[in-house]
Coordinates of C-alpha atoms in Angstrom, one line a residue:
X492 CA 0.0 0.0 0.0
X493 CA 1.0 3.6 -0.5
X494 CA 1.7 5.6 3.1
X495 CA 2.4 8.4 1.9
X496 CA 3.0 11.0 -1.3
X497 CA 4.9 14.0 -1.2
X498 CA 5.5 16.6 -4.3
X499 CA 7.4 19.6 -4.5
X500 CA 7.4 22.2 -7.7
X501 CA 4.8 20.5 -9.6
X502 CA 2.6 22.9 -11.3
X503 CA 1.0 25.7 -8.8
X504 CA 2.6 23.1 -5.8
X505 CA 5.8 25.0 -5.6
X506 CA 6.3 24.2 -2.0
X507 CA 6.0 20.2 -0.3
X508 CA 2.9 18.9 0.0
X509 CA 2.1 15.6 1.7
X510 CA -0.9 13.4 1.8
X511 CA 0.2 10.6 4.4
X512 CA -2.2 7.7 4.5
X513 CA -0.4 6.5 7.8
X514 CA -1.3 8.8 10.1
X515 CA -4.3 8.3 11.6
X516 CA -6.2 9.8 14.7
X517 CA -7.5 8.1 17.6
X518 CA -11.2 7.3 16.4
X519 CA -12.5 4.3 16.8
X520 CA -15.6 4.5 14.3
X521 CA -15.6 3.8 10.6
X522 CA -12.3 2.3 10.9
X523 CA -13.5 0.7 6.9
X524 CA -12.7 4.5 5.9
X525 CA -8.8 4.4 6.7
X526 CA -8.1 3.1 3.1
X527 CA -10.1 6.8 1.6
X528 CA -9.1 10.2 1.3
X529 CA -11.7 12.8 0.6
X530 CA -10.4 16.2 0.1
X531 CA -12.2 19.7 -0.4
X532 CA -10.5 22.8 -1.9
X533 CA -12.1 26.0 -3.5
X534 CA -11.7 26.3 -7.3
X535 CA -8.0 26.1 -8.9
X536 CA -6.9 25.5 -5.4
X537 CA -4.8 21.9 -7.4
X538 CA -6.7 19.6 -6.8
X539 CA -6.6 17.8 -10.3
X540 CA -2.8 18.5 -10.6
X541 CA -2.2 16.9 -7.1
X542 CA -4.0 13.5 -8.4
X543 CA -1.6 13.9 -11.7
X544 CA 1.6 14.5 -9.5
X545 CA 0.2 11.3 -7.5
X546 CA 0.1 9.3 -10.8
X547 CA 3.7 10.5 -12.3
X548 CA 5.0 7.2 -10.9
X549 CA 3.6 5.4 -13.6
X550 CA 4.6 7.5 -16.3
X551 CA 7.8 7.7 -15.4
X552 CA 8.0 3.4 -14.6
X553 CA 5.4 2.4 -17.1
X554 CA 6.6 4.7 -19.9
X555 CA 3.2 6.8 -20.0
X556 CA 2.3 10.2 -21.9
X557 CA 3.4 12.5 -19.5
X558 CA 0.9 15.5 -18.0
X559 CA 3.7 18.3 -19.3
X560 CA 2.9 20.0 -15.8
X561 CA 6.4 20.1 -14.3
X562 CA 7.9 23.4 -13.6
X563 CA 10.3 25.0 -15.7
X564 CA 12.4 27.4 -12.7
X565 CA 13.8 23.7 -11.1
X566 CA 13.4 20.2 -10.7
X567 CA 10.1 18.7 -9.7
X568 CA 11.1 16.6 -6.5
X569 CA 8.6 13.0 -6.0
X570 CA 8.5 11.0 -3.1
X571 CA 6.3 7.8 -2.5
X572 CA 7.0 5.3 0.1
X573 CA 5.2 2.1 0.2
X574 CA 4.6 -0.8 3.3
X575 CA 4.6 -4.4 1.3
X576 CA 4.0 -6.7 3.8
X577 CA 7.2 -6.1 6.6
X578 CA 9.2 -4.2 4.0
X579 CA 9.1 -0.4 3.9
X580 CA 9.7 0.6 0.7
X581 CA 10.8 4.5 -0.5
X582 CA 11.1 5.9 -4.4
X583 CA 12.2 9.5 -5.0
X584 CA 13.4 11.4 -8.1
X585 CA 13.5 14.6 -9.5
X586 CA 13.1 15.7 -12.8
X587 CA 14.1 19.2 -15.0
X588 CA 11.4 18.9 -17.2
X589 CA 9.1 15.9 -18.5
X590 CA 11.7 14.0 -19.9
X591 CA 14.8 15.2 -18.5
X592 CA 15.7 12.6 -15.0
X593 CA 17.7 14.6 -12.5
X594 CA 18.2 11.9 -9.7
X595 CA 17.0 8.4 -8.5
X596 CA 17.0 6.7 -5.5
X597 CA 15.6 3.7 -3.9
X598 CA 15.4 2.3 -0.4
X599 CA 14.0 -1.0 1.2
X600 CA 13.8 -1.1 5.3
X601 CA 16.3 2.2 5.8
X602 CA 19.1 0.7 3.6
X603 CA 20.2 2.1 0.0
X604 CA 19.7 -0.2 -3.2
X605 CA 20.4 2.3 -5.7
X606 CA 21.5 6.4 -6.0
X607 CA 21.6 7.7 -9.6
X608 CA 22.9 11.1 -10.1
X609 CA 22.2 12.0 -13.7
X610 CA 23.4 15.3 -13.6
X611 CA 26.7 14.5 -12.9
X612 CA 27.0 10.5 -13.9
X613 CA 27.5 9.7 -10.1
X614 CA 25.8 6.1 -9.5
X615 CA 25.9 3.5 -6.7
X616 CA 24.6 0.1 -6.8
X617 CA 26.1 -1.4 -3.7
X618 CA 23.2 -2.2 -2.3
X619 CA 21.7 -4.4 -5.0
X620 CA 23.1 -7.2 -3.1
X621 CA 20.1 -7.1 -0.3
X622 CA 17.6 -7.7 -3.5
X623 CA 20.1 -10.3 -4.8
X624 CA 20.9 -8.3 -8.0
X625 CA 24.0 -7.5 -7.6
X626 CA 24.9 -10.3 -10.6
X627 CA 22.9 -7.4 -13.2
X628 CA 25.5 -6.0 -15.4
X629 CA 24.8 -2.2 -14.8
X630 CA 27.5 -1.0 -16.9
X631 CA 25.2 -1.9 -19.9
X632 CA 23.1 1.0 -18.3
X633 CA 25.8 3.4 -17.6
X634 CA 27.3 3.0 -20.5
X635 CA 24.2 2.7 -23.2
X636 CA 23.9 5.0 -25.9
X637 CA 20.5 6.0 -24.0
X638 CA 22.4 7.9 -21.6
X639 CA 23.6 10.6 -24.0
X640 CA 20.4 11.4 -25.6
X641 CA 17.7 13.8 -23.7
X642 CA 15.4 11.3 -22.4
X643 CA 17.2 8.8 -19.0
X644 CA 15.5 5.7 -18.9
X645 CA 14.6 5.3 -15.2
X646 CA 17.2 2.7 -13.5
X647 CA 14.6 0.9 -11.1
X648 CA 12.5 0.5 -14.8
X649 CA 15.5 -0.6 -16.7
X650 CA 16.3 -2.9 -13.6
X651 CA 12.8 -4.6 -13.7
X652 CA 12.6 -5.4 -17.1
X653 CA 16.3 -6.8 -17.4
X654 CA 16.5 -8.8 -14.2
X655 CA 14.9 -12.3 -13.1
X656 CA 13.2 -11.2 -9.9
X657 CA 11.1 -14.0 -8.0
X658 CA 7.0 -13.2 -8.6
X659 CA 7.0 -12.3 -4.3
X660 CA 10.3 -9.8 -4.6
X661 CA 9.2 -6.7 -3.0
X662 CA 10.1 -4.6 -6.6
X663 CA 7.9 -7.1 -8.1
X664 CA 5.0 -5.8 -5.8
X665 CA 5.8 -2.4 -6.4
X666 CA 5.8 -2.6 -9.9
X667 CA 2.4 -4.1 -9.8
X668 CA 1.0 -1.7 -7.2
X669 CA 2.1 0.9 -9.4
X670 CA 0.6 -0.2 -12.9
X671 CA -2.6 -0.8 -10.6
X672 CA -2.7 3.0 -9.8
X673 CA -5.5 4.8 -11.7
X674 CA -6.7 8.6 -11.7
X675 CA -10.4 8.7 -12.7
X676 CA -12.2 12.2 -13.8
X677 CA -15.8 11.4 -13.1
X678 CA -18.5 13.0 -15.7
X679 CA -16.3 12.5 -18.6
X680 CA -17.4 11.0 -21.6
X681 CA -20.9 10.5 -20.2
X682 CA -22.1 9.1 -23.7
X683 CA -19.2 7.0 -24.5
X684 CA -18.8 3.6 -24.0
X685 CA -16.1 1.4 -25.1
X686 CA -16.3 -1.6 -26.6
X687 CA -14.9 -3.6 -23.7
X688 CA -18.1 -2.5 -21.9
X689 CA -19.9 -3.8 -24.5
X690 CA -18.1 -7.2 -24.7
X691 CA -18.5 -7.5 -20.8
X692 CA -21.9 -6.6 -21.2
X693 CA -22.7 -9.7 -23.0
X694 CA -21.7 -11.5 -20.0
X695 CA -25.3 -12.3 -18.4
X696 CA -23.6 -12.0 -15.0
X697 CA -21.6 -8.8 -15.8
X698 CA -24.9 -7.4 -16.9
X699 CA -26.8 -8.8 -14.0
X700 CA -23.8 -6.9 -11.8
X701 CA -24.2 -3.4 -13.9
X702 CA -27.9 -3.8 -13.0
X703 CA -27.8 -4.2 -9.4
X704 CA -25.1 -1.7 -9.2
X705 CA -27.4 0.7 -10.4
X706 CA -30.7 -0.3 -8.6
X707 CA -27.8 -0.7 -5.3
X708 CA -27.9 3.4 -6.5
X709 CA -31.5 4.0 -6.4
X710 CA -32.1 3.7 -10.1
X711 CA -34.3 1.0 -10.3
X712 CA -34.1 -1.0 -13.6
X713 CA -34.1 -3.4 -15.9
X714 CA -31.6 -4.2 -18.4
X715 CA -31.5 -5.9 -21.5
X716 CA -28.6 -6.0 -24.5
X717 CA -29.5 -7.2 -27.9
X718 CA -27.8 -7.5 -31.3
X719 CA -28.6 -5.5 -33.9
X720 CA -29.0 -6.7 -37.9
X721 CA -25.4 -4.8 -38.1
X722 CA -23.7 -7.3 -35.7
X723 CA -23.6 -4.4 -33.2
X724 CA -25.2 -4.6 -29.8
X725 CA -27.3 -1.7 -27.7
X726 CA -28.1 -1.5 -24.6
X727 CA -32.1 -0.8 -23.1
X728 CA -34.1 -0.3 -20.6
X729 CA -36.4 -2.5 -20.5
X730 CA -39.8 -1.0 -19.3
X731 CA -43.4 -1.5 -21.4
X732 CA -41.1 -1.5 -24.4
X733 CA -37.0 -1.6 -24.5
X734 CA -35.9 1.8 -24.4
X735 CA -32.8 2.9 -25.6
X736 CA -29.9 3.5 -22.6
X737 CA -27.3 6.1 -23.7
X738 CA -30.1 8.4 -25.4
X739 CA -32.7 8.3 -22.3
X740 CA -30.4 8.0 -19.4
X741 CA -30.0 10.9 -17.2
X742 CA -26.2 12.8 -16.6
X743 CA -26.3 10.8 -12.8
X744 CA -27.0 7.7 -14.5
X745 CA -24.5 8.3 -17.2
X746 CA -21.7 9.3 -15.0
X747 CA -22.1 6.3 -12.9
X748 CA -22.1 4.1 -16.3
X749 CA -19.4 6.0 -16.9
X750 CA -17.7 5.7 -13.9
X751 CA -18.7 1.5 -13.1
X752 CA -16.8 0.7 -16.5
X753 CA -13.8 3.0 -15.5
X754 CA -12.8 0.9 -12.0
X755 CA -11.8 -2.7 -12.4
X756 CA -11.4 -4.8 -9.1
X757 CA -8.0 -5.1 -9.2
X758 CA -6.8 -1.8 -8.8
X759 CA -4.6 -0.8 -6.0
X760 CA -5.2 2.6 -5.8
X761 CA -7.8 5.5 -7.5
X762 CA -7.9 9.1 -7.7
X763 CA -11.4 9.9 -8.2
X764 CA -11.4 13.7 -9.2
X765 CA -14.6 15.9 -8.9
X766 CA -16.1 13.0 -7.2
X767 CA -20.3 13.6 -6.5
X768 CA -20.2 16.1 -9.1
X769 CA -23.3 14.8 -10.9
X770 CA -24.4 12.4 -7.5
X771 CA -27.3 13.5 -5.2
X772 CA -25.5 13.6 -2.1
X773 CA -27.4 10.6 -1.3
X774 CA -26.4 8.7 -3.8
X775 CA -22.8 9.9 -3.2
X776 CA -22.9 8.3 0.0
X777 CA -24.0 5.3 -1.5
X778 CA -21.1 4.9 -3.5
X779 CA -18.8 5.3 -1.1
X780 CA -20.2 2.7 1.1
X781 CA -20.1 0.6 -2.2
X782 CA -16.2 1.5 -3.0
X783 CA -16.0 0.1 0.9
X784 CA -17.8 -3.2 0.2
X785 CA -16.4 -3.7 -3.0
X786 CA -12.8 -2.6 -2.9
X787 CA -11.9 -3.1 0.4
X788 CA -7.8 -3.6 -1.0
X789 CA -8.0 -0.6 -3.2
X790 CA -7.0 3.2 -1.6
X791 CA -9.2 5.7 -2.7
X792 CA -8.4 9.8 -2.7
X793 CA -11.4 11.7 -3.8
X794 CA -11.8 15.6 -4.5
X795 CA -15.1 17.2 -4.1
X796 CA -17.1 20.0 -3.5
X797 CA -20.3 18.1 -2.1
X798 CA -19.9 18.8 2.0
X799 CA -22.7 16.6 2.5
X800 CA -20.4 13.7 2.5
X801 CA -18.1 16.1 5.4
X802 CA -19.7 13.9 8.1
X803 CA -18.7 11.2 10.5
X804 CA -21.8 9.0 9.4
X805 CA -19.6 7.6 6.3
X806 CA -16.3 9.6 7.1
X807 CA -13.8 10.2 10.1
X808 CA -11.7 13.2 10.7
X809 CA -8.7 12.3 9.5
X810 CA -9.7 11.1 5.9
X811 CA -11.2 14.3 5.6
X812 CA -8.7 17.2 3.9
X813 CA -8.9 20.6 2.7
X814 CA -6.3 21.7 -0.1
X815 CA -5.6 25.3 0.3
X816 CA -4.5 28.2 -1.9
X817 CA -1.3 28.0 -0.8
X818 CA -0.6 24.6 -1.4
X819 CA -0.9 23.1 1.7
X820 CA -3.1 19.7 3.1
X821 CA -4.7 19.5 6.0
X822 CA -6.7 17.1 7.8
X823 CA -9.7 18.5 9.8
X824 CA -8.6 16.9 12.7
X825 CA -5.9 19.1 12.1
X826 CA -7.6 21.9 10.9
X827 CA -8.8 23.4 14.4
X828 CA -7.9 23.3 18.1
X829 CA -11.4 21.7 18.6
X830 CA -11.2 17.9 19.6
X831 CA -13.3 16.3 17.0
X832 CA -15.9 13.4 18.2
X833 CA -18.0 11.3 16.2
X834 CA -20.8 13.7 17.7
X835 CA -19.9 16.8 16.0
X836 CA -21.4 18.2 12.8
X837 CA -18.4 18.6 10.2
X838 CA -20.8 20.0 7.3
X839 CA -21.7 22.9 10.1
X840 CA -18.7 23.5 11.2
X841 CA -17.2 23.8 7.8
X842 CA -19.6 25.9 6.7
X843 CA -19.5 28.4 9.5
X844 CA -16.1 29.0 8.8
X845 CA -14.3 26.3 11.9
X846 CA -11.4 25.5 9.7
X847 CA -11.3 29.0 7.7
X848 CA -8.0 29.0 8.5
X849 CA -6.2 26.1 5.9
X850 CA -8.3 27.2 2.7

């Protein structure tokens, strides 16, 4: 699991900011909430950028299209440390620009497998030997032609993909939590629906799941999906008559199609952005309590504006945050001198202006 993120110069973040899954207040309700993050911020506070720094892991070890949001006046300075099992697990660089790798370094339980300084070709691999790699042949990295040209393949990714690492090795589980990492933009494409969805779909008990997923929503329903002359399929409601879905369907129901074909059980970890933007607050807090029953393995970080779901009922204090102008995270626990119970009224309190003080 991720236990904490921290960013520096990324975008309007020019100073740290940390999000730290691991600490945790002394409540002893909705302990199923630990594994969320819901966090508030007024408009172009960075809230989107922060899920995008989040998710810069997997560009950089997977090899993705880059979000061109790093800043140009320095290096943009990542941190993530990870808890597999016993093993503590830390990953930082820095970067000039999208494609230019300042530094690398990696740690497992305090000690140092690897320090790459790009800038100046300074690199030390001594302590590949605690991962038993210290058999890889890392002057084929040093010296490969790659090295002279503008973009520095990662060495943890060149490392993966040229060593024989046993399916449990702790890099193995990183590399898999990583490519498990998803950042989700709820609302988008509300009509679109890919053709995976469509091939799941005719899967009587994926459709049978999509249904009660929906009626689990309030939207009660009947589905049906039928094959057209073409060879193409379409999806109805099936009331009197079968009723088109895409072109009846309100925006909530869309966003939730939308948003039930998006997340796939496996994932390790999702950053849902402008989550409950098209949810009655009611059916927000159904969802959540769905993510909770469904994904109880998978972390969750969620930006809204709703403050219905600010309360204790579903949330605790600690999972709650607000993003400020200035770049900074803070937990509402935090957030006033007030000792929060499970009694107190977050919504209120927000709204009357108790944590003013971190937007």
């Amino acid at each position: 699991m991720l236990k904490k993120f921290t960013v520096s110069n990324f975008k309007n973040f020019k100073d740290e900011i940390s999000l730290d899954f691991s600490k945790i207040g002394e409540y002893s309700f909705n302990m199923d909430s630990l594994s969320m993050r819901l966090i508030y911020g007024r408009n172009a506070t960075g809230k989107t950028n922060f899920g995008r720094a989040l998710l810069d892991i997997k560009i950089l070890l997977y090899g993705m299209q880059s979000s061109g949001l790093i800043n140009e006046d320095g290096a943009a300075k990542f941190k993530y440390e990870f808890k597999f099992g016993n093993d503590e697990v830390v990953y930082k660089y820095s970067r000039f620009s999208n494609t230019e790798l300042c530094d690398e370094e990696l740690y497992i339980n305090g000690e140092a497998i690897i320090k790459c300084d790009f800038k100046n070709s300074k690199f030390d691999f001594q302590g590949l030997s605690i991962i038993s790699a210290e058999t890889v042949n890392t002057n084929r990295y040093v010296n490969k032609d790659e090295m002279d040209n503008e973009y520095v393949l990662p060495f943890l990714r060149w490392l993966i993909n040229n060593t024989a690492f046993s399916d449990d090795s702790v890099l193995i589980q990183l590399f898999e939590y990583v490519r498990k990492m998803d950042m989700i933009t709820v609302g988008h494409d509300l009509l679109y629906s890919n053709r995976n969805f469509f091939e799941n779909l005719k899967n009587p008990a994926y459709l049978h799941n999509f249904e009660d997923f929906l009626n689990l929503m309030g939207i009660e329903c009947k589905l049906v999906l039928q094959e057209l002359p073409d060879g193409q399929v379409e999806l109805y409601f099936s009331q009197n008559k079968l009723v088109p879905f895409y072109s009846t369907a309100s925006s909530g129901t869309l966003a939730l199609t939308s948003l039930y074909q998006k997340i796939v059980s496996n994932l390790s970890l999702i950053y849902l952005d402008d989550f409950a933007a098209f949810y009655h607050y009611e059916m927000a807090e159904k969802l959540i309590c769905y993510f909770k029953d469904k994904y109880p393995e998978c972390q969750f970080i969620m930006t809204s504006h709703n403050t219905n779901l600010m309360t204790n009922k579903i949330m605790r204090p600690d999972c709650l945050f607000i993003l400020s102008s200035k770049g900074t995270l803070t937990a509402l626990c935090d957030a006033t001198e007030r000792e929060l119970r499970e009694g107190h009224n977050l919504e209120k309190m927000y709204i009357s202006g108790e944590f003013e003080k971190c937007e």
